PDB file of C-alpha atoms in Angstrom:
ATOM      1  CA  MET A 931       9.624  -4.459 -19.044  1.00 47.00           C
ATOM      2  CA  THR A 932       9.783  -2.304 -16.270  1.00 48.00           C
ATOM      3  CA  LEU A 933       6.643  -4.072 -14.264  1.00 45.00           C
ATOM      4  CA  ILE A 934       9.386  -7.076 -15.025  1.00 44.00           C
ATOM      5  CA  THR A 935      11.962  -6.049 -14.111  1.00 45.00           C
ATOM      6  CA  SER A 936      10.514  -5.042 -10.821  1.00 47.00           C
ATOM      7  CA  PHE A 937       9.589  -8.442  -9.547  1.00 43.00           C
ATOM      8  CA  LEU A 938      12.760  -9.397 -10.600  1.00 46.00           C
ATOM      9  CA  THR A 939      14.676  -7.476  -8.008  1.00 48.00           C
ATOM     10  CA  CYS A 940      12.443  -8.288  -5.241  1.00 47.00           C
ATOM     11  CA  LEU A 941      13.668 -11.795  -6.188  1.00 46.00           C
ATOM     12  CA  VAL A 942      16.572 -11.089  -6.194  1.00 47.00           C
ATOM     13  CA  ILE A 943      16.500  -8.878  -3.135  1.00 45.00           C
ATOM     14  CA  ILE A 944      14.410 -11.606  -1.258  1.00 44.00           C
ATOM     15  CA  GLY A 945      17.215 -14.727  -2.395  1.00 45.00           C
ATOM     16  CA  ALA A 946      20.150 -13.087  -1.911  1.00 48.00           C
ATOM     17  CA  PRO A 947      22.405 -13.259   1.001  1.00 49.00           C
ATOM     18  CA  GLY A 948      22.924 -10.990   3.618  1.00 51.00           C
ATOM     19  CA  ALA A 949      23.528  -7.438   3.508  1.00 43.00           C
ATOM     20  CA  ASP A 950      26.989  -8.261   4.165  1.00 54.00           C
ATOM     21  CA  ALA A 951      27.560 -10.842   1.738  1.00 85.00           C
ATOM     22  CA  TRP A 952      27.458  -8.382  -1.396  1.00 95.00           C
ATOM     23  CA  ARG A 953      29.893  -5.237  -0.891  1.00 96.00           C
ATOM     24  CA  TRP A 954      31.399  -2.427  -3.662  1.00 96.00           C
ATOM     25  CA  PRO A 955      33.983  -4.408  -6.029  1.00 96.00           C
ATOM     26  CA  LEU A 956      36.245  -0.700  -5.618  1.00 96.00           C
ATOM     27  CA  GLY A 957      36.609   0.468  -2.795  1.00 90.00           C
ATOM     28  CA  PRO A 958      36.494   1.741   0.235  1.00 91.00           C
ATOM     29  CA  PRO A 959      35.172   4.445  -0.061  1.00 92.00           C
ATOM     30  CA  ALA A 960      32.296   3.805  -2.031  1.00 92.00           C
ATOM     31  CA  PRO A 961      32.872   5.017  -5.216  1.00 94.00           C
ATOM     32  CA  GLN A 962      31.279   7.734  -7.630  1.00 93.00           C
ATOM     33  CA  VAL A 963      28.229   6.405 -10.064  1.00 93.00           C
ATOM     34  CA  LEU A 964      29.071   8.096 -12.961  1.00 92.00           C
ATOM     35  CA  ARG A 965      26.563   6.690 -15.288  1.00 89.00           C
ATOM     36  CA  ALA A 966      23.677   4.686 -13.827  1.00 91.00           C
ATOM     37  CA  PHE A 967      21.457   1.765 -14.226  1.00 90.00           C
ATOM     38  CA  SER A 968      19.128   1.741 -17.418  1.00 87.00           C
ATOM     39  CA  PRO A 969      17.312  -1.369 -18.882  1.00 80.00           C
ATOM     40  CA  PRO A 970      16.291  -1.344 -22.377  1.00 78.00           C
ATOM     41  CA  ALA A 971      12.296  -1.571 -23.058  1.00 75.00           C
ATOM     42  CA  SER A 972      13.665  -4.305 -25.918  1.00 72.00           C
ATOM     43  CA  PRO A 973      15.759  -6.970 -24.818  1.00 67.00           C
ATOM     44  CA  TRP A 974      17.833  -5.970 -28.135  1.00 70.00           C
ATOM     45  CA  GLY A 975      16.785  -1.945 -27.293  1.00 68.00           C
ATOM     46  CA  ALA A 976      19.236   0.542 -26.600  1.00 72.00           C
ATOM     47  CA  GLY A 977      20.302   1.594 -23.192  1.00 69.00           C
ATOM     48  CA  HIS A 978      22.839   1.132 -19.969  1.00 81.00           C
ATOM     49  CA  ARG A 979      22.588  -2.606 -18.731  1.00 83.00           C
ATOM     50  CA  GLY A 980      25.390  -2.296 -15.930  1.00 89.00           C
ATOM     51  CA  VAL A 981      26.581   1.318 -14.009  1.00 94.00           C
ATOM     52  CA  ASP A 982      30.014   2.460 -14.195  1.00 93.00           C
ATOM     53  CA  LEU A 983      32.382   3.332 -11.595  1.00 95.00           C
ATOM     54  CA  ALA A 984      34.301   5.904 -11.660  1.00 93.00           C
ATOM     55  CA  ALA A 985      37.967   3.804 -10.910  1.00 94.00           C
ATOM     56  CA  ARG A 986      41.829   4.438 -11.562  1.00 93.00           C
ATOM     57  CA  PRO A 987      44.323   2.547 -13.488  1.00 93.00           C
ATOM     58  CA  GLY A 988      45.385  -0.663 -11.592  1.00 94.00           C
ATOM     59  CA  GLN A 989      42.803  -0.406  -9.366  1.00 95.00           C
ATOM     60  CA  PRO A 990      42.282  -3.870  -6.956  1.00 97.00           C
ATOM     61  CA  VAL A 991      38.498  -4.903  -8.555  1.00 97.00           C
ATOM     62  CA  ARG A 992      36.765  -6.889  -5.813  1.00 97.00           C
ATOM     63  CA  ALA A 993      34.332  -9.065  -6.019  1.00 97.00           C
ATOM     64  CA  ALA A 994      31.219  -8.233  -5.060  1.00 96.00           C
ATOM     65  CA  GLY A 995      29.814 -11.696  -3.479  1.00 96.00           C
ATOM     66  CA  PRO A 996      31.086 -14.950  -2.712  1.00 96.00           C
ATOM     67  CA  GLY A 997      30.204 -17.376  -5.814  1.00 96.00           C
ATOM     68  CA  ARG A 998      32.497 -19.235  -8.388  1.00 97.00           C
ATOM     69  CA  VAL A 999      34.441 -17.728 -10.988  1.00 97.00           C
ATOM     70  CA  SER A1000      32.846 -17.930 -14.407  1.00 96.00           C
ATOM     71  CA  PHE A1001      34.769 -16.102 -17.117  1.00 97.00           C
ATOM     72  CA  ALA A1002      37.578 -14.739 -16.721  1.00 96.00           C
ATOM     73  CA  ASP A1003      39.760 -13.961 -20.708  1.00 95.00           C
ATOM     74  CA  ARG A1004      39.372 -10.485 -23.136  1.00 93.00           C
ATOM     75  CA  LEU A1005      36.130 -10.058 -24.933  1.00 89.00           C
ATOM     76  CA  ALA A1006      35.867  -7.760 -27.712  1.00 85.00           C
ATOM     77  CA  GLY A1007      39.415  -5.928 -27.110  1.00 86.00           C
ATOM     78  CA  ARG A1008      38.475  -6.153 -23.651  1.00 89.00           C
ATOM     79  CA  GLY A1009      39.553  -8.112 -20.251  1.00 93.00           C
ATOM     80  CA  VAL A1010      36.443  -9.152 -18.731  1.00 95.00           C
ATOM     81  CA  VAL A1011      35.842 -10.920 -16.030  1.00 97.00           C
ATOM     82  CA  ALA A1012      32.063 -12.838 -14.691  1.00 97.00           C
ATOM     83  CA  ILE A1013      31.705 -14.461 -12.350  1.00 97.00           C
ATOM     84  CA  THR A1014      28.323 -17.137 -10.840  1.00 96.00           C
ATOM     85  CA  HIS A1015      26.636 -16.092  -7.422  1.00 96.00           C
ATOM     86  CA  GLY A1016      23.103 -19.187  -7.198  1.00 93.00           C
ATOM     87  CA  ARG A1017      21.577 -18.324  -9.819  1.00 93.00           C
ATOM     88  CA  LEU A1018      22.909 -15.056 -10.689  1.00 95.00           C
ATOM     89  CA  ARG A1019      25.998 -13.059 -12.612  1.00 96.00           C
ATOM     90  CA  THR A1020      28.001 -10.149 -11.926  1.00 97.00           C
ATOM     91  CA  THR A1021      30.717  -8.835 -14.717  1.00 96.00           C
ATOM     92  CA  TYR A1022      33.481  -6.004 -14.331  1.00 97.00           C
ATOM     93  CA  MET A1023      34.888  -4.794 -17.315  1.00 93.00           C
ATOM     94  CA  PRO A1024      37.922  -3.418 -18.945  1.00 93.00           C
ATOM     95  CA  VAL A1025      39.859  -5.351 -15.986  1.00 95.00           C
ATOM     96  CA  ARG A1026      42.814  -7.077 -15.960  1.00 95.00           C
ATOM     97  CA  PRO A1027      42.086 -10.341 -14.891  1.00 96.00           C
ATOM     98  CA  ILE A1028      44.283 -12.604 -12.200  1.00 96.00           C
ATOM     99  CA  VAL A1029      41.562 -15.200 -11.551  1.00 96.00           C
ATOM    100  CA  ARG A1030      41.144 -18.057 -13.792  1.00 95.00           C
ATOM    101  CA  VAL A1031      37.283 -19.773 -14.403  1.00 97.00           C
ATOM    102  CA  GLY A1032      36.480 -22.458 -11.616  1.00 96.00           C
ATOM    103  CA  ARG A1033      37.498 -21.178  -9.080  1.00 96.00           C
ATOM    104  CA  ARG A1034      35.327 -20.443  -5.308  1.00 96.00           C
ATOM    105  CA  VAL A1035      35.492 -16.431  -4.614  1.00 97.00           C
ATOM    106  CA  THR A1036      34.370 -14.514  -1.556  1.00 96.00           C
ATOM    107  CA  SER A1037      32.824 -10.990  -0.915  1.00 95.00           C
ATOM    108  CA  GLY A1038      35.922  -8.575  -0.859  1.00 95.00           C
ATOM    109  CA  THR A1039      38.826 -11.611  -3.346  1.00 96.00           C
ATOM    110  CA  VAL A1040      40.688  -9.676  -5.663  1.00 97.00           C
ATOM    111  CA  ILE A1041      39.318 -10.937  -9.103  1.00 97.00           C
ATOM    112  CA  GLY A1042      42.100  -8.384 -10.623  1.00 96.00           C
ATOM    113  CA  ARG A1043      42.987  -4.992 -11.623  1.00 96.00           C
ATOM    114  CA  VAL A1044      40.791  -2.357 -13.845  1.00 95.00           C
ATOM    115  CA  GLU A1045      42.929  -1.136 -17.328  1.00 92.00           C
ATOM    116  CA  GLY A1046      43.847   2.081 -17.703  1.00 83.00           C
ATOM    117  CA  GLU A1047      42.371   2.494 -21.287  1.00 72.00           C
ATOM    118  CA  ARG A1048      39.418   4.566 -21.973  1.00 65.00           C
ATOM    119  CA  SER A1049      36.413   2.771 -23.155  1.00 67.00           C
ATOM    120  CA  HIS A1050      32.927   4.427 -23.352  1.00 75.00           C
ATOM    121  CA  CYS A1051      33.416   6.585 -20.461  1.00 81.00           C
ATOM    122  CA  PRO A1052      34.785   9.891 -20.270  1.00 83.00           C
ATOM    123  CA  THR A1053      37.751   8.718 -17.632  1.00 87.00           C
ATOM    124  CA  THR A1054      39.164   5.429 -16.197  1.00 90.00           C
ATOM    125  CA  CYS A1055      35.989   3.453 -15.140  1.00 92.00           C
ATOM    126  CA  LEU A1056      34.367   0.384 -14.206  1.00 93.00           C
ATOM    127  CA  HIS A1057      31.638  -1.355 -15.515  1.00 94.00           C
ATOM    128  CA  TRP A1058      29.762  -2.990 -13.270  1.00 95.00           C
ATOM    129  CA  GLY A1059      26.950  -5.668 -14.390  1.00 94.00           C
ATOM    130  CA  LEU A1060      24.235  -7.014 -13.295  1.00 94.00           C
ATOM    131  CA  ARG A1061      22.496 -10.088 -14.593  1.00 92.00           C
ATOM    132  CA  SER A1062      19.308 -12.685 -13.615  1.00 90.00           C
ATOM    133  CA  GLY A1063      18.853 -15.016 -17.091  1.00 88.00           C
ATOM    134  CA  ASP A1064      18.752 -13.167 -19.795  1.00 85.00           C
ATOM    135  CA  THR A1065      17.658 -10.097 -17.320  1.00 87.00           C
ATOM    136  CA  TYR A1066      19.850  -7.647 -16.845  1.00 90.00           C
ATOM    137  CA  LEU A1067      19.460  -5.943 -13.397  1.00 92.00           C
ATOM    138  CA  ASN A1068      20.433  -2.743 -10.958  1.00 93.00           C
ATOM    139  CA  PRO A1069      23.234  -4.076  -9.312  1.00 94.00           C
ATOM    140  CA  VAL A1070      24.003  -1.170  -6.811  1.00 94.00           C
ATOM    141  CA  ASP A1071      20.192  -2.613  -5.737  1.00 92.00           C
ATOM    142  CA  LEU A1072      23.048  -5.511  -4.455  1.00 93.00           C
ATOM    143  CA  VAL A1073      24.860  -2.840  -1.622  1.00 92.00           C
ATOM    144  CA  ARG A1074      22.014   0.049  -1.251  1.00 82.00           C
ATOM    145  CA  ARG A1075      19.085  -2.471  -0.510  1.00 61.00           C
ATOM    146  CA  GLN A1076      15.801   0.556  -0.483  1.00 57.00           C
ATOM    147  CA  VAL A1077      12.955  -1.920  -0.792  1.00 50.00           C
ATOM    148  CA  ARG A1078      10.628  -3.534   1.417  1.00 51.00           C
ATOM    149  CA  LEU A1079       8.414  -6.527   0.843  1.00 51.00           C
ATOM    150  CA  LEU A1080       6.645  -5.566   4.453  1.00 53.00           C
ATOM    151  CA  PRO A1081       6.052  -2.337   6.251  1.00 53.00           C
ATOM    152  CA  HIS A1082       8.314  -1.775   9.279  1.00 55.00           C
ATOM    153  CA  TRP A1083       6.166  -1.756  12.559  1.00 54.00           C
ATOM    154  CA  SER A1084       7.594  -0.897  16.051  1.00 60.00           C
ATOM    155  CA  PRO A1085       7.591  -3.463  18.581  1.00 61.00           C
ATOM    156  CA  ALA A1086       4.656  -3.481  21.177  1.00 58.00           C
ATOM    157  CA  PRO A1087       5.507  -1.848  24.543  1.00 59.00           C
ATOM    158  CA  HIS A1088       6.164  -4.605  27.418  1.00 58.00           C
ATOM    159  CA  PRO A1089       2.731  -4.114  29.534  1.00 56.00           C
ATOM    160  CA  ASP A1090       5.298  -3.530  32.584  1.00 58.00           C
ATOM    161  CA  GLU A1091       6.880  -0.429  30.416  1.00 56.00           C
ATOM    162  CA  ARG A1092       3.763   1.380  29.434  1.00 55.00           C
ATOM    163  CA  ASP A1093       3.327   5.109  30.345  1.00 55.00           C
ATOM    164  CA  GLU A1094       1.615   4.994  32.941  1.00 57.00           C
ATOM    165  CA  SER A1095       0.604   9.246  32.578  1.00 57.00           C
ATOM    166  CA  ALA A1096      -0.810   8.530  29.031  1.00 53.00           C
ATOM    167  CA  PRO A1097      -5.127   8.029  29.910  1.00 52.00           C
ATOM    168  CA  ALA A1098      -5.896   4.801  29.483  1.00 54.00           C
ATOM    169  CA  GLU A1099      -8.075   3.542  26.543  1.00 53.00           C
ATOM    170  CA  PRO A1100     -12.036   2.924  27.562  1.00 49.00           C
ATOM    171  CA  ARG A1101     -13.162  -1.192  27.338  1.00 57.00           C
ATOM    172  CA  MET A1102     -16.607  -2.268  27.021  1.00 53.00           C
ATOM    173  CA  GLY A1103     -16.931  -5.189  28.434  1.00 54.00           C
ATOM    174  CA  LEU A1104     -20.093  -7.451  28.780  1.00 50.00           C
ATOM    175  CA  ARG A1105     -22.178  -5.709  31.138  1.00 54.00           C
ATOM    176  CA  ASP A1106     -21.727  -2.653  29.702  1.00 54.00           C
ATOM    177  CA  ALA A1107     -23.132  -3.789  26.307  1.00 52.00           C
ATOM    178  CA  THR A1108     -26.099  -5.594  28.094  1.00 55.00           C
ATOM    179  CA  THR A1109     -26.758  -2.549  30.045  1.00 56.00           C
ATOM    180  CA  ALA A1110     -26.181   0.170  26.279  1.00 56.00           C
ATOM    181  CA  THR A1111     -29.125  -3.510  24.421  1.00 60.00           C
ATOM    182  CA  GLY A1112     -31.296  -2.714  26.823  1.00 64.00           C
ATOM    183  CA  GLY A1113     -31.375   0.963  27.107  1.00 68.00           C
ATOM    184  CA  ALA A1114     -32.475   0.470  23.515  1.00 71.00           C
ATOM    185  CA  LEU A1115     -35.189  -1.843  24.068  1.00 73.00           C
ATOM    186  CA  THR A1116     -36.724   0.219  26.692  1.00 78.00           C
ATOM    187  CA  GLY A1117     -36.370   3.273  25.078  1.00 78.00           C
ATOM    188  CA  MET A1118     -38.041   1.335  21.646  1.00 80.00           C
ATOM    189  CA  VAL A1119     -40.533   0.197  23.772  1.00 77.00           C
ATOM    190  CA  LEU A1120     -42.036   3.284  24.988  1.00 80.00           C
ATOM    191  CA  ALA A1121     -41.797   5.022  21.697  1.00 82.00           C
ATOM    192  CA  TYR A1122     -44.467   3.075  20.510  1.00 77.00           C
ATOM    193  CA  ALA A1123     -46.752   2.778  23.794  1.00 81.00           C
ATOM    194  CA  LEU A1124     -46.571   7.204  23.573  1.00 81.00           C
ATOM    195  CA  ALA A1125     -47.894   6.568  19.471  1.00 81.00           C
ATOM    196  CA  PHE A1126     -50.796   3.863  20.664  1.00 78.00           C
ATOM    197  CA  VAL A1127     -51.830   6.563  22.873  1.00 78.00           C
ATOM    198  CA  TRP A1128     -51.471   9.236  21.323  1.00 74.00           C
ATOM    199  CA  ARG A1129     -53.918   7.756  18.797  1.00 75.00           C
ATOM    200  CA  ARG A1130     -56.863   6.651  21.363  1.00 75.00           C
ATOM    201  CA  ALA A1131     -56.765  10.235  22.624  1.00 74.00           C
ATOM    202  CA  ARG A1132     -57.048  12.671  19.427  1.00 67.00           C
ATOM    203  CA  PRO A1133     -60.673  13.727  18.642  1.00 64.00           C
ATOM    204  CA  GLY A1134     -61.899  11.411  15.794  1.00 60.00           C
ATOM    205  CA  PRO A1135     -62.708  12.427  12.990  1.00 60.00           C
ATOM    206  CA  ARG A1136     -65.666  15.142  11.817  1.00 60.00           C
ATOM    207  CA  VAL A1137     -69.274  13.116  10.155  1.00 55.00           C
ATOM    208  CA  ARG A1138     -70.269  14.880   7.215  1.00 60.00           C
ATOM    209  CA  PRO A1139     -74.476  14.249   6.424  1.00 53.00           C
ATOM    210  CA  ARG A1140     -74.537  12.717   3.930  1.00 60.00           C
ATOM    211  CA  ALA A1141     -75.999  14.038   0.622  1.00 55.00           C
ATOM    212  CA  GLY A1142     -79.492  14.629   0.804  1.00 55.00           C
ATOM    213  CA  ARG A1143     -80.622  14.734   3.865  1.00 58.00           C
ATOM    214  CA  LEU A1144     -82.122  17.764   4.787  1.00 60.00           C
ATOM    215  CA  ARG A1145     -80.771  19.609   8.784  1.00 66.00           C
ATOM    216  CA  PRO A1146     -83.010  21.006  11.131  1.00 66.00           C
ATOM    217  CA  PRO A1147     -83.916  24.431  10.678  1.00 67.00           C
ATOM    218  CA  PRO A1148     -82.232  26.738  13.862  1.00 71.00           C
ATOM    219  CA  SER A1149     -84.009  27.193  16.976  1.00 73.00           C
ATOM    220  CA  PRO A1150     -84.750  31.360  16.757  1.00 71.00           C
ATOM    221  CA  PRO A1151     -83.307  33.242  18.770  1.00 73.00           C
ATOM    222  CA  PRO A1152     -84.936  34.292  22.710  1.00 72.00           C
ATOM    223  CA  GLY A1153     -87.721  37.335  22.827  1.00 68.00           C
ATOM    224  CA  VAL A1154     -88.769  35.958  18.767  1.00 71.00           C
ATOM    225  CA  ILE A1155     -91.878  34.334  18.268  1.00 73.00           C
ATOM    226  CA  ASP A1156     -92.108  30.544  15.535  1.00 73.00           C
ATOM    227  CA  LEU A1157     -95.015  31.169  13.788  1.00 74.00           C
ATOM    228  CA  SER A1158     -94.488  27.636  11.404  1.00 75.00           C
ATOM    229  CA  LYS A1159     -94.142  25.636  15.343  1.00 75.00           C
ATOM    230  CA  GLU A1160     -97.341  27.818  16.009  1.00 76.00           C
ATOM    231  CA  ARG A1161     -99.913  26.636  13.321  1.00 76.00           C
ATOM    232  CA  ARG A1162     -99.210  23.741  13.532  1.00 75.00           C
ATOM    233  CA  LEU A1163     -99.543  23.376  17.587  1.00 77.00           C
ATOM    234  CA  ARG A1164    -102.953  25.065  16.361  1.00 73.00           C
ATOM    235  CA  ARG A1165    -104.177  22.381  14.037  1.00 69.00           C
ATOM    236  CA  THR A1166    -103.177  19.548  16.026  1.00 60.00           C
ATOM    237  CA  PRO A1167    -106.653  18.374  17.895  1.00 58.00           C
TER     238      PRO A1167
END
């Protein structure tokens, strides 16, 4: 229910007249809000379907916006005035109406005066309501808009109005991009060349003798006679 109410509030702000077309039904100055808007969680649930504004008995009540009077009579012992503004409808009570149904009014047109009898407020007040179809909305949003559909961007400065003292932002052109790409390729080529040379220049692995192959006997140190060699030489004819 809260999401639906927020969505309809945005639609109201989009399709409603400009900020100058809406005004408080009392004043100026803007009246004090005695009780704020509290939408019900369900169509028949408890809540406050409008706002209560501090008023004085006999104080003029004005149309909050341009529209057509769709109701101006007594209802449940209280005077009620309703104005249709396209798809929106505002209500005012308790009011002693001075307009008739069907009359076209503009923003600020006096439609009646506040009745002096107390109703649901501890003091004299005016109940101001807003509806879009069967959905109740906050009427204060008509005069105190706080919803932005888009963020507020500051306009870009004109090229002639830019601050000359500010350092210019570095920009990379086509030549800089080509130079950077060529440097990266050169580094890759050098890395591959160094790897190839290092593999060629490093010593090869030592060859281990195969199993079962006898190693030649070590040579005797200088000054020592190898008797086995002498015997082989003597046996040779």
